[in-house]
């Protein structure tokens, strides 16, 4: 089995600066020296790095395309791919890649760590070695997890269902609205019923590389003023907004909020309702306080994560810039398992 390791940076690849004490990305040779076992096992591992390696706070849509392109360029030569990535924005990248790929039929596993690989107590080696094993896991039918997923601290999740929830513990991620695809203990046990099934053949891989960045996230809070809402909704050429609401998708009933939202929707801005709760789904119309959103033309994000919604919106608005109706229709559809409509 052959696995390609794409090293983008992040804590996993970092070393401490002797003078300032701050962590910064190491070069690939330094990284390799910390994990000699990577290149000594049954799985043939090769590595390609980003140059320079980056903290994931510095990644953007161009970086997502770069990662996807690296997979694409080596797609036929490898059985699976592992992307080493900083944990801070890993859920955004994993979500974005799930939308970029068309016809993915090999595993693409994101992982990283909370402590640098060179630190004695580091979680890096376990995460890395298990991710490689998952990327190379095939049975008689083909790859066991032929989708973009994320492995960390014993759990494998669908990438576009994850959120970084912890900056302290090794268990940094959670998939609140979709079960784990696998759990790794002594053995790796796969929850096959939740994994995208392999279609029986490796299809040609397509890449959809256009992202619209004229989007925003508007988080509601008790006491939010018209000025704040206007500052976002009146951004010139704004194309899409993730509206973070309360509970089951609720919002204050101010007339001005309705008017501002309606006005933006009428200008062609796509606005999607995403609850601030991690678990559960938007159900507009369930409470009277969400009726105005419905009337304003805000659409439901169901149980999607903010990371998946934002990247999906950027992807759809980038790929289909002139058809708001189609974009809205696809935002209300599961493209690759990122949402569930009850
Ligand atoms: N700041 C780091 C990053 O996201 C944190 C990490 O890797 O855990 O790149």
Short mmCIF file of C-alpha atoms and ligand atoms in Angstrom, two decimals:
data_model
loop_
_atom_site.label_atom_id
_atom_site.label_comp_id
_atom_site.label_asym_id
_atom_site.label_seq_id
_atom_site.Cartn_x
_atom_site.Cartn_y
_atom_site.Cartn_z
CA UNK A 1 0.00 0.00 0.00
CA UNK A 2 1.20 3.48 -0.76
CA UNK A 3 0.17 6.58 1.13
CA UNK A 4 1.08 10.15 0.32
CA UNK A 5 1.59 12.46 3.27
CA UNK A 6 0.88 16.09 2.50
CA UNK A 7 2.48 18.25 5.15
CA UNK A 8 0.91 21.70 5.36
CA UNK A 9 2.26 22.72 8.77
CA UNK A 10 0.53 23.15 12.13
CA UNK A 11 1.68 22.26 15.64
CA UNK A 12 2.48 18.70 14.57
CA UNK A 13 5.37 20.03 12.51
CA UNK A 14 6.47 22.82 14.82
CA UNK A 15 9.61 23.47 16.85
CA UNK A 16 10.16 25.98 19.62
CA UNK A 17 12.22 29.04 18.82
CA UNK A 18 15.11 29.08 21.31
CA UNK A 19 15.06 32.86 21.61
CA UNK A 20 11.37 33.79 21.72
CA UNK A 21 9.92 30.51 22.99
CA UNK A 22 7.20 30.70 20.30
CA UNK A 23 6.27 27.68 18.19
CA UNK A 24 6.85 27.93 14.47
CA UNK A 25 6.77 25.37 11.64
CA UNK A 26 9.92 23.28 11.15
CA UNK A 27 11.31 22.23 7.80
CA UNK A 28 10.53 18.79 6.38
CA UNK A 29 13.89 17.22 7.27
CA UNK A 30 13.48 18.15 10.92
CA UNK A 31 9.98 16.71 10.88
CA UNK A 32 11.07 13.44 9.27
CA UNK A 33 13.86 13.00 11.82
CA UNK A 34 11.28 12.89 14.63
CA UNK A 35 9.28 10.01 13.07
CA UNK A 36 11.71 7.55 11.49
CA UNK A 37 9.13 4.73 12.01
CA UNK A 38 6.99 6.39 9.34
CA UNK A 39 9.26 5.17 6.63
CA UNK A 40 10.05 1.75 8.13
CA UNK A 41 6.64 0.01 8.18
CA UNK A 42 4.71 -2.11 5.66
CA UNK A 43 2.95 0.90 4.21
CA UNK A 44 5.07 2.80 1.77
CA UNK A 45 4.89 6.46 2.78
CA UNK A 46 6.11 9.40 0.79
CA UNK A 47 5.86 13.00 1.75
CA UNK A 48 5.28 16.31 -0.01
CA UNK A 49 5.39 19.55 1.96
CA UNK A 50 3.90 22.97 1.59
CA UNK A 51 6.68 25.48 1.16
CA UNK A 52 6.84 27.11 3.58
CA UNK A 53 4.96 25.11 6.18
CA UNK A 54 2.19 27.19 7.68
CA UNK A 55 0.23 27.65 10.84
CA UNK A 56 -3.33 26.83 9.84
CA UNK A 57 -4.48 30.35 10.76
CA UNK A 58 -2.61 31.45 7.65
CA UNK A 59 -4.41 29.07 5.29
CA UNK A 60 -7.10 30.29 2.89
CA UNK A 61 -9.06 29.06 -0.16
CA UNK A 62 -5.86 29.05 -2.25
CA UNK A 63 -4.35 26.68 0.30
CA UNK A 64 -7.39 24.38 0.06
CA UNK A 65 -6.96 24.29 -3.69
CA UNK A 66 -3.25 23.60 -3.27
CA UNK A 67 -3.96 20.61 -1.00
CA UNK A 68 -6.60 19.26 -3.37
CA UNK A 69 -4.30 19.74 -6.32
CA UNK A 70 -1.55 17.78 -4.55
CA UNK A 71 -3.98 14.88 -4.08
CA UNK A 72 -5.09 15.19 -7.69
CA UNK A 73 -1.53 15.25 -9.05
CA UNK A 74 -0.68 12.00 -7.25
CA UNK A 75 -4.10 10.36 -7.33
CA UNK A 76 -3.21 7.34 -9.46
CA UNK A 77 0.09 6.58 -7.72
CA UNK A 78 -1.23 6.26 -4.15
CA UNK A 79 -3.90 4.25 -2.37
CA UNK A 80 -4.66 6.94 0.16
CA UNK A 81 -3.71 10.41 1.35
CA UNK A 82 -3.00 11.92 4.75
CA UNK A 83 -3.00 15.68 5.15
CA UNK A 84 -1.06 16.96 8.15
CA UNK A 85 -2.59 20.22 9.16
CA UNK A 86 -2.82 22.63 12.08
CA UNK A 87 -5.87 21.90 14.16
CA UNK A 88 -7.14 25.50 14.34
CA UNK A 89 -8.71 25.59 10.88
CA UNK A 90 -8.60 21.89 10.01
CA UNK A 91 -12.39 21.58 9.97
CA UNK A 92 -12.63 24.39 7.39
CA UNK A 93 -10.05 22.72 5.14
CA UNK A 94 -11.57 19.26 5.52
CA UNK A 95 -15.01 20.69 4.68
CA UNK A 96 -13.67 22.65 1.72
CA UNK A 97 -11.89 19.61 0.27
CA UNK A 98 -15.04 17.53 0.52
CA UNK A 99 -16.70 20.08 -1.80
CA UNK A 100 -13.71 20.52 -4.13
CA UNK A 101 -13.43 16.83 -5.02
CA UNK A 102 -15.77 15.34 -7.57
CA UNK A 103 -15.92 11.53 -7.65
CA UNK A 104 -13.47 10.97 -4.79
CA UNK A 105 -13.02 7.25 -4.28
CA UNK A 106 -9.86 7.06 -2.15
CA UNK A 107 -9.34 8.01 1.50
CA UNK A 108 -8.17 11.54 2.30
CA UNK A 109 -7.48 11.71 6.03
CA UNK A 110 -6.76 14.96 7.84
CA UNK A 111 -4.84 14.86 11.10
CA UNK A 112 -2.63 17.01 13.31
CA UNK A 113 -1.71 17.21 16.95
CA UNK A 114 -1.99 19.36 20.03
CA UNK A 115 1.70 18.98 20.94
CA UNK A 116 4.61 19.20 18.49
CA UNK A 117 5.99 15.93 17.21
CA UNK A 118 9.32 16.41 19.04
CA UNK A 119 7.74 16.75 22.50
CA UNK A 120 7.90 13.58 24.58
CA UNK A 121 4.19 13.51 25.52
CA UNK A 122 3.11 14.46 22.02
CA UNK A 123 -0.07 13.04 20.52
CA UNK A 124 1.49 13.48 17.07
CA UNK A 125 2.79 9.98 16.45
CA UNK A 126 -0.39 8.14 17.35
CA UNK A 127 -2.50 10.48 15.25
CA UNK A 128 -0.14 10.29 12.32
CA UNK A 129 0.43 6.53 12.33
CA UNK A 130 -3.27 5.71 12.78
CA UNK A 131 -4.26 8.18 10.05
CA UNK A 132 -1.83 6.43 7.70
CA UNK A 133 -3.29 3.06 8.61
CA UNK A 134 -6.80 4.36 7.86
CA UNK A 135 -5.67 5.84 4.55
CA UNK A 136 -4.27 2.43 3.61
CA UNK A 137 -7.22 0.39 4.93
CA UNK A 138 -8.66 -1.65 2.06
CA UNK A 139 -10.81 -4.77 2.05
CA UNK A 140 -11.78 -7.07 -0.81
CA UNK A 141 -14.09 -4.37 -2.26
CA UNK A 142 -11.68 -1.47 -2.08
CA UNK A 143 -10.93 1.39 0.32
CA UNK A 144 -12.87 1.26 3.57
CA UNK A 145 -13.21 5.05 3.96
CA UNK A 146 -13.31 6.58 0.47
CA UNK A 147 -14.09 10.08 1.66
CA UNK A 148 -12.54 13.20 3.23
CA UNK A 149 -12.29 12.46 6.93
CA UNK A 150 -10.51 13.67 10.04
CA UNK A 151 -8.72 11.52 12.60
CA UNK A 152 -7.73 12.68 16.07
CA UNK A 153 -7.32 11.01 19.45
CA UNK A 154 -8.94 7.68 18.69
CA UNK A 155 -11.88 8.88 16.61
CA UNK A 156 -12.39 9.17 12.87
CA UNK A 157 -15.04 11.61 11.68
CA UNK A 158 -16.47 12.75 8.38
CA UNK A 159 -14.38 15.89 7.75
CA UNK A 160 -17.27 18.19 6.91
CA UNK A 161 -19.06 17.26 10.14
CA UNK A 162 -16.27 18.33 12.46
CA UNK A 163 -15.63 21.34 14.67
CA UNK A 164 -12.57 22.14 16.74
CA UNK A 165 -13.93 22.21 20.25
CA UNK A 166 -10.91 22.04 22.53
CA UNK A 167 -7.63 23.96 22.56
CA UNK A 168 -6.26 22.01 25.52
CA UNK A 169 -7.09 18.34 25.34
CA UNK A 170 -5.88 15.83 22.79
CA UNK A 171 -9.46 15.22 21.79
CA UNK A 172 -9.63 18.50 19.88
CA UNK A 173 -12.50 17.72 17.52
CA UNK A 174 -16.06 16.65 17.71
CA UNK A 175 -18.68 15.66 15.19
CA UNK A 176 -21.83 16.72 17.00
CA UNK A 177 -24.44 15.74 14.47
CA UNK A 178 -22.99 12.66 12.83
CA UNK A 179 -21.56 9.49 14.39
CA UNK A 180 -17.85 8.63 14.32
CA UNK A 181 -16.82 6.72 11.21
CA UNK A 182 -14.36 4.66 13.22
CA UNK A 183 -12.87 4.29 16.68
CA UNK A 184 -9.26 3.34 17.17
CA UNK A 185 -8.29 1.33 20.23
CA UNK A 186 -6.35 -1.90 20.10
CA UNK A 187 -8.10 -2.36 16.76
CA UNK A 188 -9.61 0.17 14.42
CA UNK A 189 -13.30 -0.55 14.31
CA UNK A 190 -15.16 0.98 11.39
CA UNK A 191 -18.83 2.00 11.59
CA UNK A 192 -19.55 0.95 8.06
CA UNK A 193 -23.17 2.04 8.01
CA UNK A 194 -22.08 5.68 8.41
CA UNK A 195 -19.27 5.65 5.84
CA UNK A 196 -19.81 6.66 2.24
CA UNK A 197 -19.68 3.28 0.44
CA UNK A 198 -17.03 2.60 -2.18
CA UNK A 199 -18.70 2.60 -5.58
CA UNK A 200 -16.78 -0.40 -6.89
CA UNK A 201 -14.34 1.46 -9.09
CA UNK A 202 -11.91 4.34 -8.91
CA UNK A 203 -13.61 7.11 -10.83
CA UNK A 204 -11.68 9.92 -12.48
CA UNK A 205 -11.16 12.66 -9.91
CA UNK A 206 -12.51 16.11 -10.67
CA UNK A 207 -11.62 19.36 -8.92
CA UNK A 208 -13.94 22.30 -8.46
CA UNK A 209 -11.59 25.08 -7.59
CA UNK A 210 -13.61 28.28 -7.50
CA UNK A 211 -14.36 29.94 -4.17
CA UNK A 212 -16.27 33.17 -3.57
CA UNK A 213 -14.74 35.08 -0.65
CA UNK A 214 -17.29 37.90 -0.50
CA UNK A 215 -19.14 36.16 2.33
CA UNK A 216 -19.61 36.89 6.02
CA UNK A 217 -20.70 35.34 9.30
CA UNK A 218 -23.24 37.33 11.30
CA UNK A 219 -23.62 36.07 14.84
CA UNK A 220 -26.72 37.26 16.65
CA UNK A 221 -26.62 38.09 20.36
CA UNK A 222 -29.14 39.53 22.80
CA UNK A 223 -28.98 43.30 22.39
CA UNK A 224 -27.50 43.29 18.89
CA UNK A 225 -28.07 46.67 17.25
CA UNK A 226 -29.23 47.61 13.80
CA UNK A 227 -25.89 49.32 13.27
CA UNK A 228 -23.99 46.04 13.66
CA UNK A 229 -26.35 44.13 11.39
CA UNK A 230 -26.25 46.90 8.79
CA UNK A 231 -22.44 47.01 8.88
CA UNK A 232 -22.39 43.41 7.66
CA UNK A 233 -25.40 43.25 5.38
CA UNK A 234 -24.47 46.50 3.62
CA UNK A 235 -20.98 45.32 2.62
CA UNK A 236 -20.74 46.20 -1.08
CA UNK A 237 -21.02 43.16 -3.37
CA UNK A 238 -21.71 40.80 -0.50
CA UNK A 239 -22.78 37.42 -1.87
CA UNK A 240 -23.52 35.21 1.09
CA UNK A 241 -24.08 35.30 4.84
CA UNK A 242 -24.03 32.60 7.48
CA UNK A 243 -26.56 33.85 10.02
CA UNK A 244 -25.81 32.33 13.42
CA UNK A 245 -29.07 32.20 15.32
CA UNK A 246 -30.35 30.97 18.67
CA UNK A 247 -31.65 27.49 19.48
CA UNK A 248 -33.73 25.97 16.72
CA UNK A 249 -32.91 28.89 14.40
CA UNK A 250 -34.51 31.79 16.24
CA UNK A 251 -33.85 35.53 16.15
CA UNK A 252 -35.09 38.75 17.77
CA UNK A 253 -38.36 39.93 16.23
CA UNK A 254 -37.23 43.54 15.57
CA UNK A 255 -38.88 44.96 12.51
CA UNK A 256 -35.53 46.42 11.41
CA UNK A 257 -33.90 42.98 11.44
CA UNK A 258 -36.59 41.57 9.19
CA UNK A 259 -36.34 44.61 6.88
CA UNK A 260 -32.52 44.46 6.65
CA UNK A 261 -32.54 40.72 5.93
CA UNK A 262 -35.35 40.99 3.38
CA UNK A 263 -33.54 43.82 1.66
CA UNK A 264 -30.29 41.84 1.45
CA UNK A 265 -32.10 38.76 0.11
CA UNK A 266 -33.83 40.94 -2.49
CA UNK A 267 -30.40 42.22 -3.56
CA UNK A 268 -29.41 38.59 -4.23
CA UNK A 269 -27.46 37.89 -1.04
CA UNK A 270 -27.81 34.25 -0.01
CA UNK A 271 -28.50 34.06 3.74
CA UNK A 272 -28.46 30.73 5.55
CA UNK A 273 -29.67 30.11 9.07
CA UNK A 274 -27.19 28.18 11.23
CA UNK A 275 -27.98 27.58 14.87
CA UNK A 276 -25.36 28.58 17.45
CA UNK A 277 -26.02 25.22 19.16
CA UNK A 278 -23.57 22.49 18.23
CA UNK A 279 -26.09 19.70 18.36
CA UNK A 280 -29.47 19.69 16.68
CA UNK A 281 -30.98 21.33 13.68
CA UNK A 282 -32.53 24.58 12.50
CA UNK A 283 -36.33 24.30 12.35
CA UNK A 284 -37.63 27.65 11.10
CA UNK A 285 -41.29 28.11 11.82
CA UNK A 286 -41.17 25.95 14.93
CA UNK A 287 -41.16 29.07 17.12
CA UNK A 288 -42.87 32.35 16.26
CA UNK A 289 -39.49 34.08 16.65
CA UNK A 290 -38.17 32.43 13.51
CA UNK A 291 -41.14 33.30 11.29
CA UNK A 292 -39.59 36.62 10.27
CA UNK A 293 -36.50 34.84 9.00
CA UNK A 294 -38.61 32.58 6.85
CA UNK A 295 -40.58 35.56 5.55
CA UNK A 296 -37.34 37.41 4.79
CA UNK A 297 -36.19 34.56 2.54
CA UNK A 298 -33.49 33.19 4.84
CA UNK A 299 -32.94 29.48 4.12
CA UNK A 300 -32.26 26.67 6.58
CA UNK A 301 -28.81 25.25 7.20
CA UNK A 302 -30.37 22.25 9.00
CA UNK A 303 -27.73 20.56 11.17
CA UNK A 304 -24.63 21.68 9.24
CA UNK A 305 -21.53 23.07 11.00
CA UNK A 306 -20.48 26.68 10.49
CA UNK A 307 -17.25 25.44 8.91
CA UNK A 308 -19.08 23.28 6.37
CA UNK A 309 -21.73 25.90 5.67
CA UNK A 310 -19.24 28.69 5.08
CA UNK A 311 -17.02 26.65 2.79
CA UNK A 312 -20.01 25.14 0.95
CA UNK A 313 -21.41 28.62 0.39
CA UNK A 314 -18.03 29.88 -0.87
CA UNK A 315 -17.79 26.85 -3.14
CA UNK A 316 -21.31 27.10 -4.60
CA UNK A 317 -21.17 30.87 -5.07
CA UNK A 318 -17.78 30.45 -6.74
CA UNK A 319 -18.87 27.64 -9.05
CA UNK A 320 -22.34 28.94 -9.89
CA UNK A 321 -22.00 32.74 -9.61
CA UNK A 322 -25.02 33.65 -11.68
CA UNK A 323 -27.71 31.35 -10.38
CA UNK A 324 -28.76 32.25 -6.84
CA UNK A 325 -31.76 29.93 -7.09
CA UNK A 326 -29.55 26.92 -7.86
CA UNK A 327 -27.11 27.90 -5.09
CA UNK A 328 -29.99 27.99 -2.60
CA UNK A 329 -31.30 24.66 -3.82
CA UNK A 330 -27.89 23.02 -3.38
CA UNK A 331 -27.39 24.63 0.02
CA UNK A 332 -30.56 22.82 1.04
CA UNK A 333 -29.25 19.50 -0.26
CA UNK A 334 -26.60 17.17 1.11
CA UNK A 335 -23.74 17.17 -1.42
CA UNK A 336 -21.37 14.87 0.45
CA UNK A 337 -22.95 14.01 3.76
CA UNK A 338 -22.52 17.46 5.34
CA UNK A 339 -26.12 17.78 6.51
CA UNK A 340 -29.14 15.72 7.37
CA UNK A 341 -32.66 16.82 6.56
CA UNK A 342 -35.10 15.21 8.97
N1 LIG B 1 -1.92 27.05 15.66
C1 LIG B 1 -1.82 25.66 15.27
C2 LIG B 1 -2.38 25.53 13.88
O1 LIG B 1 -3.55 25.44 13.69
C3 LIG B 1 -2.53 24.80 16.23
C4 LIG B 1 -2.44 23.32 15.97
O2 LIG B 1 -1.88 22.84 15.03
O3 LIG B 1 -2.95 22.55 16.81
O4 LIG B 1 -1.66 25.52 12.94
#
